[in-house]
Amino acid sequence: MINGTTIALIPLLPLASFLLLGLFGRKYLSSMAGWIGTLSLLFSAIISLATAGTYFFVSGKVNGVYQPVTVLQHTWLAFAPGVSIDMGLLLDPVSMMMIVIVSFVSLMVHIYSLGYMKGEERFATYYAFLSLFTFSMLGLVLSCNLFQIYMFWELVGVSSFLLIGYYFDRPSAVAAAKKAFIVTRFADLGFLVGILILAFGAHTLDFKTLVERLTTPSPELRSMISSSFLGLSALTWGLLLVFMGGAGKSAMFPLHVWLPDAMEGPTPVSALIHAATMVVAGVYLVARLFPVFAISCPGALHVVAYVGVFSSLFAAIIACTQTDIKRVLAYSTMSQIGYMMFALGVSGYGGEHGLGFTASMFHLFTHAMFKALLFLGAGSVIHYVHSNEMKDMGGLRKYMPVTHLTFLVACLAIAGVPPFSGFFSKEEILTAAYQHNFTIYVIALFTAGLTSFYMFRLYFSVFWSKEFEPHHESSDVHHGEAPWTMKLPLLILGLLAMGAGFVPFGNFVSSDGNTLHSEFHLALAIPPVLIGLFGIALAYIMYNRQNDLPEKTASLFARLYKGAYHKFYIDEIYLFVTKKIVFNLIGGPSAWVDKNIIDGAVNLSADLTDDTSILIRGWQSGKMQQYALWFFAGVIGMVAVFVCLWH
Amino acid sequence: MISSAIFYLLAAFILVSGALAVTSRKIFRAAIYLLFTMIGVAGLYFWLSYEFIAAVQIVVYVGGIVVLIIFSIFLTHHVGSEMEKPNRIRMGFSLMAVFFAFVFCLIIIWRNDFLPAGAAPLELTVERIGEQMLSLTEHGYILPFEVVSMLLLSAMIGCIVIALKVSPEAVSSKKGEN
Amino acid sequence: MSEVPLTHILFLSTALFFTGAYGFLTRRNMITMLMAAELMLNSVNINFIAFNKYLFGSKLDGVFFTLFLIAIAAAEAAVAIAIIINIYRQYQSIDIDDADSLKY
């Protein structure tokens, strides 16, 4: 087994790079900043691969079952015997998979940013923030303790805020960063309450012990199930509130409003954070606590499933109408994460029933590859065209061959066309859904069709559709497609998007550690492929060449189109609630109380003192005889008292 | 019998003069009433057969202090005019305080039994006073004598310094500095 | 002299003292205030002499107190006059209520 300190280097190398670049980057190291960040990530990725390889192939198995291994555990803050915040590293199949994904995609983004962010004034700061984010995410997936996850959760939120608001002179970017932070912070309120409920009920914060106590008939489990509040047991409340935190981070309905706006950040940031890593933190959290969900609280698991499938359908409908290339990809991310969520939601625990779990993790793995590829490709297009809107693009296949090909590969993967990776993972999810819940299966199938439709709408609009006329007279159009630092990650990710589907995932990651042998059901594999191809064909007809079919279709579904274009007015509802209800009913009266009552009391005491002092300053009149009179009276008084006491 | 009558006459004279001194509206008359009060007190000392003290009283008080007061009245006041009436409130409070204190002291005096020491009275002669004042023995008053002479010296110097008239150039230069 | 009891002399001196106190508290002119203060000092002298005569006939302590007190009263009167003259130069008046610069 690899040494614990070496494993600790995986998050610590990016942390060191953050400190170095953050403190000294701008003044001294700005030319080297990109290489420093990339190198530290390279080493971190190598160590991650080595650790994962050792775990999966050499030493992780005991009796054929993958065991969770805790390394370097150290009690940091002890509240009560057993309940303490520890710092440690937990190695188990899911976390091994995650460190490989996070470090590898982050490495790709670092290399890509060498070309994309070249010439930026705050180049070193950008790499510092990227390193901070990678550190936080790696710490999150290696956490062995619920509170440790919460700490890294917040750190990830902060890094996301810093990166979304990177172009801080743009008010829209600042507003988007604030929105992301506030919405996820609001979700984290639920998360914290959930953590406290679980800690209080199970008397522990450590993951291994928590899962053990809440999945076997233990006194803690009995007490948590028996105590109830408003009809739901304490365990259900704890798990649902924890899921609320996860839903906020993973942009599930209705806490999804921050994700489209977060596209204000630089495109490599969107690739890293809002496609491959941070947004899957919620899925990761549910996967961590999955045994508790599946064995002891199936009701919460149903909630997870329905939220997931609804979010995926909701996002897919909206994505069909958006015209900004990054927003289409953002809603696509939300939809795919919905897939991962409901895959977890329909899964059981153990053996064959755990198919949903494995499928969800598999989809996480493949999605990271092709979604990062899609975003990086979009970045390359934006870099070339200097605009985000689809109407400024078109016919780019002649000018950007590498981007075109890799983008096509990614679109085929997300549409679920064999033999690309997306086909395998989606097919497993749909099989799991079919086996457990037919309604969800039907909705998911329909969403798969929508997915391929809007993705290929995007593809055809950008690379075919019309002849490209550059809108800017700048010489950038003549510089060619992209530097090699931007093309290399595209190529690597493209290869992975093609080949990752053939990894026998069930051998590595499953709900209980045993190998899951997934069978290939031909009958179930065919419908999604057919629907995907149908979506591609529809998109081809409507968007390959410029015609008026899109407008006619839009007018056919006029109301639905308008609602979807305006993202179903969720943002407006939030604004209404906060402005009209919270500000007016709560904020206004509080301000009134503060100004009139609290400030009034302070002013009153000041005025009282003032008046009293004016009243008694007459004693200092400057008139000597008045002083003499008081003196005389005082002396007589004292003598009288003295004489009386003496007698 | 006659001596008690003399005493009561003297007492009435002293008290009336004193009351007039503090309530008279014309300042020069107040000074003269003060003069009469002093002379009355000196008469009291004569009646008590302490002639030396009576002489000192007349010489110092009447001949020195009252004259000094009259000089200063002439220096600072229009002698003929009347002074302002005192503040009514202040008069009322002062009367109350003084009356209360007076009654209180009388009560204390009334209650107390004054026991004489018992030894035979001696005659007060100047030799005895002189001897005792300058003696170094237990009942000698040489130390207070020297201290009082220091006090008189410092009072003299102090008066000269306080009342020194500053020349006009020095005054204007001081004002220019400020 | 022994026909007049001590308390009568003390009555005289007390009355004289409080007359002086009344004058000191009431008079607006500084020089008349000084006069009232002299009355108070005289009453104290009467007290000392009376006690010496009636209670301590063989000793002279009261007499010496009186002598020194007369000297001190003289010195004090002189200094007071000097101060009054100085104040007169500053305020052009010897009304005690005009010298109220130490007011709030």
Coordinates of N, CA, C and O in Angstrom, one line a residue, chain A residues 582-645:
Chain A
V582 N -39.4 39.0 1.7 CA -38.3 39.0 2.7 C -37.9 40.5 3.0 O -37.9 40.9 4.2
F583 N -37.7 41.2 2.0 CA -37.2 42.6 2.2 C -38.3 43.4 2.9 O -38.1 44.1 3.9
N584 N -39.5 43.4 2.3 CA -40.5 44.3 2.8 C -41.1 43.8 4.1 O -41.3 44.6 5.0
L585 N -41.3 42.5 4.3 CA -42.0 42.1 5.5 C -41.0 41.9 6.6 O -41.3 42.0 7.8
I586 N -39.8 41.5 6.3 CA -38.9 41.2 7.4 C -37.8 42.3 7.5 O -37.5 42.8 8.5
G587 N -37.2 42.6 6.3 CA -36.1 43.6 6.3 C -36.6 45.0 6.8 O -36.0 45.6 7.6
G588 N -37.7 45.4 6.2 CA -38.2 46.8 6.5 C -38.5 47.0 8.0 O -37.9 47.9 8.6
P589 N -39.3 46.2 8.6 CA -39.6 46.3 10.0 C -38.3 46.2 10.9 O -38.1 47.0 11.8
S590 N -37.4 45.3 10.5 CA -36.2 45.2 11.3 C -35.4 46.5 11.2 O -34.8 47.0 12.2
A591 N -35.3 47.1 10.0 CA -34.6 48.4 9.9 C -35.3 49.4 10.7 O -34.6 50.2 11.4
W592 N -36.6 49.4 10.7 CA -37.3 50.4 11.5 C -37.0 50.3 13.0 O -36.7 51.2 13.7
V593 N -37.0 49.0 13.4 CA -36.7 48.7 14.9 C -35.3 49.2 15.2 O -35.1 49.9 16.2
D594 N -34.4 48.9 14.3 CA -33.0 49.3 14.6 C -32.9 50.8 14.6 O -32.2 51.3 15.5
K595 N -33.5 51.5 13.7 CA -33.3 52.9 13.7 C -34.0 53.6 14.8 O -33.4 54.5 15.4
N596 N -35.2 53.2 15.0 CA -36.0 54.0 16.0 C -35.9 53.5 17.4 O -35.8 54.3 18.3
I597 N -35.9 52.2 17.6 CA -35.9 51.7 18.9 C -34.5 51.6 19.5 O -34.2 52.2 20.5
I598 N -33.6 50.9 18.8 CA -32.3 50.7 19.3 C -31.5 52.0 19.3 O -31.0 52.5 20.3
D599 N -31.5 52.6 18.1 CA -30.8 53.9 18.1 C -31.4 54.9 18.9 O -30.8 55.8 19.5
G600 N -32.8 54.8 19.0 CA -33.5 55.8 19.8 C -33.1 55.7 21.3 O -33.0 56.7 22.0
A601 N -32.9 54.4 21.7 CA -32.6 54.3 23.1 C -31.2 54.8 23.4 O -31.0 55.5 24.4
V602 N -30.3 54.6 22.5 CA -28.9 55.2 22.7 C -29.0 56.7 22.7 O -28.4 57.3 23.5
N603 N -29.7 57.2 21.7 CA -29.9 58.7 21.7 C -30.5 59.2 22.9 O -30.2 60.3 23.4
L604 N -31.5 58.5 23.4 CA -32.2 58.9 24.6 C -31.3 59.0 25.8 O -31.3 60.0 26.5
S605 N -30.4 58.0 25.9 CA -29.5 58.1 27.1 C -28.5 59.3 26.9 O -28.2 59.9 27.9
A606 N -28.1 59.5 25.7 CA -27.2 60.7 25.5 C -27.9 62.0 25.8 O -27.4 62.8 26.4
D607 N -29.2 62.1 25.3 CA -29.9 63.3 25.6 C -30.2 63.5 27.1 O -30.2 64.6 27.6
L608 N -30.5 62.4 27.8 CA -30.7 62.5 29.2 C -29.5 63.0 29.9 O -29.5 63.9 30.8
T609 N -28.3 62.4 29.5 CA -27.1 62.9 30.2 C -26.9 64.4 29.9 O -26.5 65.1 30.8
D610 N -27.2 64.8 28.7 CA -27.0 66.2 28.3 C -27.9 67.1 29.2 O -27.4 68.1 29.7
D611 N -29.2 66.7 29.3 CA -30.1 67.5 30.0 C -29.7 67.6 31.5 O -29.8 68.7 32.1
T612 N -29.3 66.4 32.0 CA -28.9 66.4 33.4 C -27.7 67.3 33.6 O -27.6 68.1 34.6
S613 N -26.8 67.3 32.7 CA -25.6 68.1 32.9 C -25.9 69.6 32.9 O -25.4 70.4 33.6
I614 N -26.8 70.0 31.9 CA -27.3 71.4 31.9 C -27.9 71.8 33.2 O -27.8 72.9 33.7
L615 N -28.7 70.8 33.7 CA -29.4 71.1 34.9 C -28.4 71.4 36.1 O -28.6 72.3 36.9
I616 N -27.4 70.5 36.2 CA -26.6 70.7 37.4 C -25.4 71.5 37.2 O -24.6 71.7 38.1
R617 N -25.2 72.1 36.0 CA -24.0 72.9 35.9 C -24.2 74.3 36.6 O -23.3 75.0 36.7
G618 N -25.4 74.6 37.0 CA -25.6 75.8 37.8 C -24.9 75.8 39.1 O -24.6 76.9 39.6
W619 N -24.4 74.7 39.5 CA -23.7 74.7 40.7 C -22.3 75.3 40.6 O -21.7 75.7 41.5
Q620 N -21.9 75.3 39.3 CA -20.5 75.9 39.1 C -20.7 77.3 38.6 O -20.4 77.6 37.4
S621 N -21.3 78.2 39.4 CA -21.7 79.5 38.8 C -20.6 80.5 38.9 O -20.7 81.5 38.3
G622 N -19.5 80.2 39.6 CA -18.5 81.2 39.6 C -18.7 82.2 40.7 O -17.9 83.1 41.0
K623 N -19.8 82.2 41.4 CA -20.1 83.1 42.4 C -19.6 82.6 43.8 O -20.1 81.6 44.3
M624 N -18.7 83.4 44.3 CA -18.0 82.8 45.5 C -18.9 82.7 46.7 O -18.7 81.7 47.5
Q625 N -19.8 83.6 46.8 CA -20.7 83.5 48.0 C -21.6 82.3 48.0 O -21.9 81.7 49.1
Q626 N -22.0 81.9 46.8 CA -22.8 80.6 46.7 C -21.9 79.5 47.2 O -22.4 78.6 47.9
Y627 N -20.7 79.4 46.7 CA -19.8 78.4 47.2 C -19.7 78.4 48.7 O -19.7 77.4 49.4
A628 N -19.5 79.6 49.3 CA -19.3 79.8 50.7 C -20.5 79.3 51.4 O -20.4 78.6 52.5
L629 N -21.7 79.6 50.9 CA -23.0 79.1 51.5 C -23.1 77.6 51.6 O -23.4 77.0 52.6
W630 N -22.7 77.0 50.5 CA -22.8 75.5 50.5 C -21.8 74.9 51.4 O -22.0 73.9 52.1
F631 N -20.6 75.5 51.4 CA -19.6 75.1 52.3 C -20.0 75.2 53.8 O -19.9 74.2 54.5
F632 N -20.5 76.3 54.1 CA -21.0 76.6 55.5 C -22.1 75.5 55.8 O -22.0 74.9 56.9
A633 N -23.1 75.4 55.0 CA -24.1 74.4 55.3 C -23.6 73.0 55.4 O -24.0 72.3 56.3
G634 N -22.6 72.7 54.6 CA -22.0 71.3 54.7 C -21.3 71.1 56.0 O -21.4 70.1 56.6
V635 N -20.6 72.2 56.4 CA -19.9 72.1 57.7 C -20.8 71.9 58.9 O -20.7 71.0 59.7
I636 N -21.9 72.7 58.9 CA -22.9 72.6 59.9 C -23.5 71.3 60.0 O -23.7 70.6 61.0
G637 N -23.8 70.8 58.8 CA -24.4 69.4 58.7 C -23.5 68.4 59.3 O -23.9 67.5 60.1
M638 N -22.2 68.4 58.9 CA -21.3 67.4 59.4 C -21.1 67.5 60.9 O -21.1 66.5 61.6
V639 N -21.0 68.7 61.4 CA -20.9 68.9 62.8 C -22.1 68.3 63.6 O -22.0 67.6 64.6
A640 N -23.3 68.6 63.0 CA -24.5 68.1 63.7 C -24.5 66.6 63.7 O -24.8 66.0 64.8
V641 N -24.2 66.0 62.6 CA -24.1 64.6 62.5 C -23.1 64.0 63.5 O -23.4 63.1 64.3
F642 N -22.0 64.7 63.6 CA -20.9 64.2 64.5 C -21.3 64.3 65.9 O -21.1 63.4 66.7
V643 N -21.9 65.4 66.3 CA -22.3 65.6 67.7 C -23.4 64.6 68.1 O -23.4 64.0 69.1
C644 N -24.4 64.5 67.2 CA -25.4 63.5 67.5 C -24.9 62.1 67.7 O -25.3 61.4 68.6
L645 N -24.0 61.7 66.8 CA -23.4 60.4 66.9 C -22.6 60.2 68.2 O -22.6 59.2 68.8

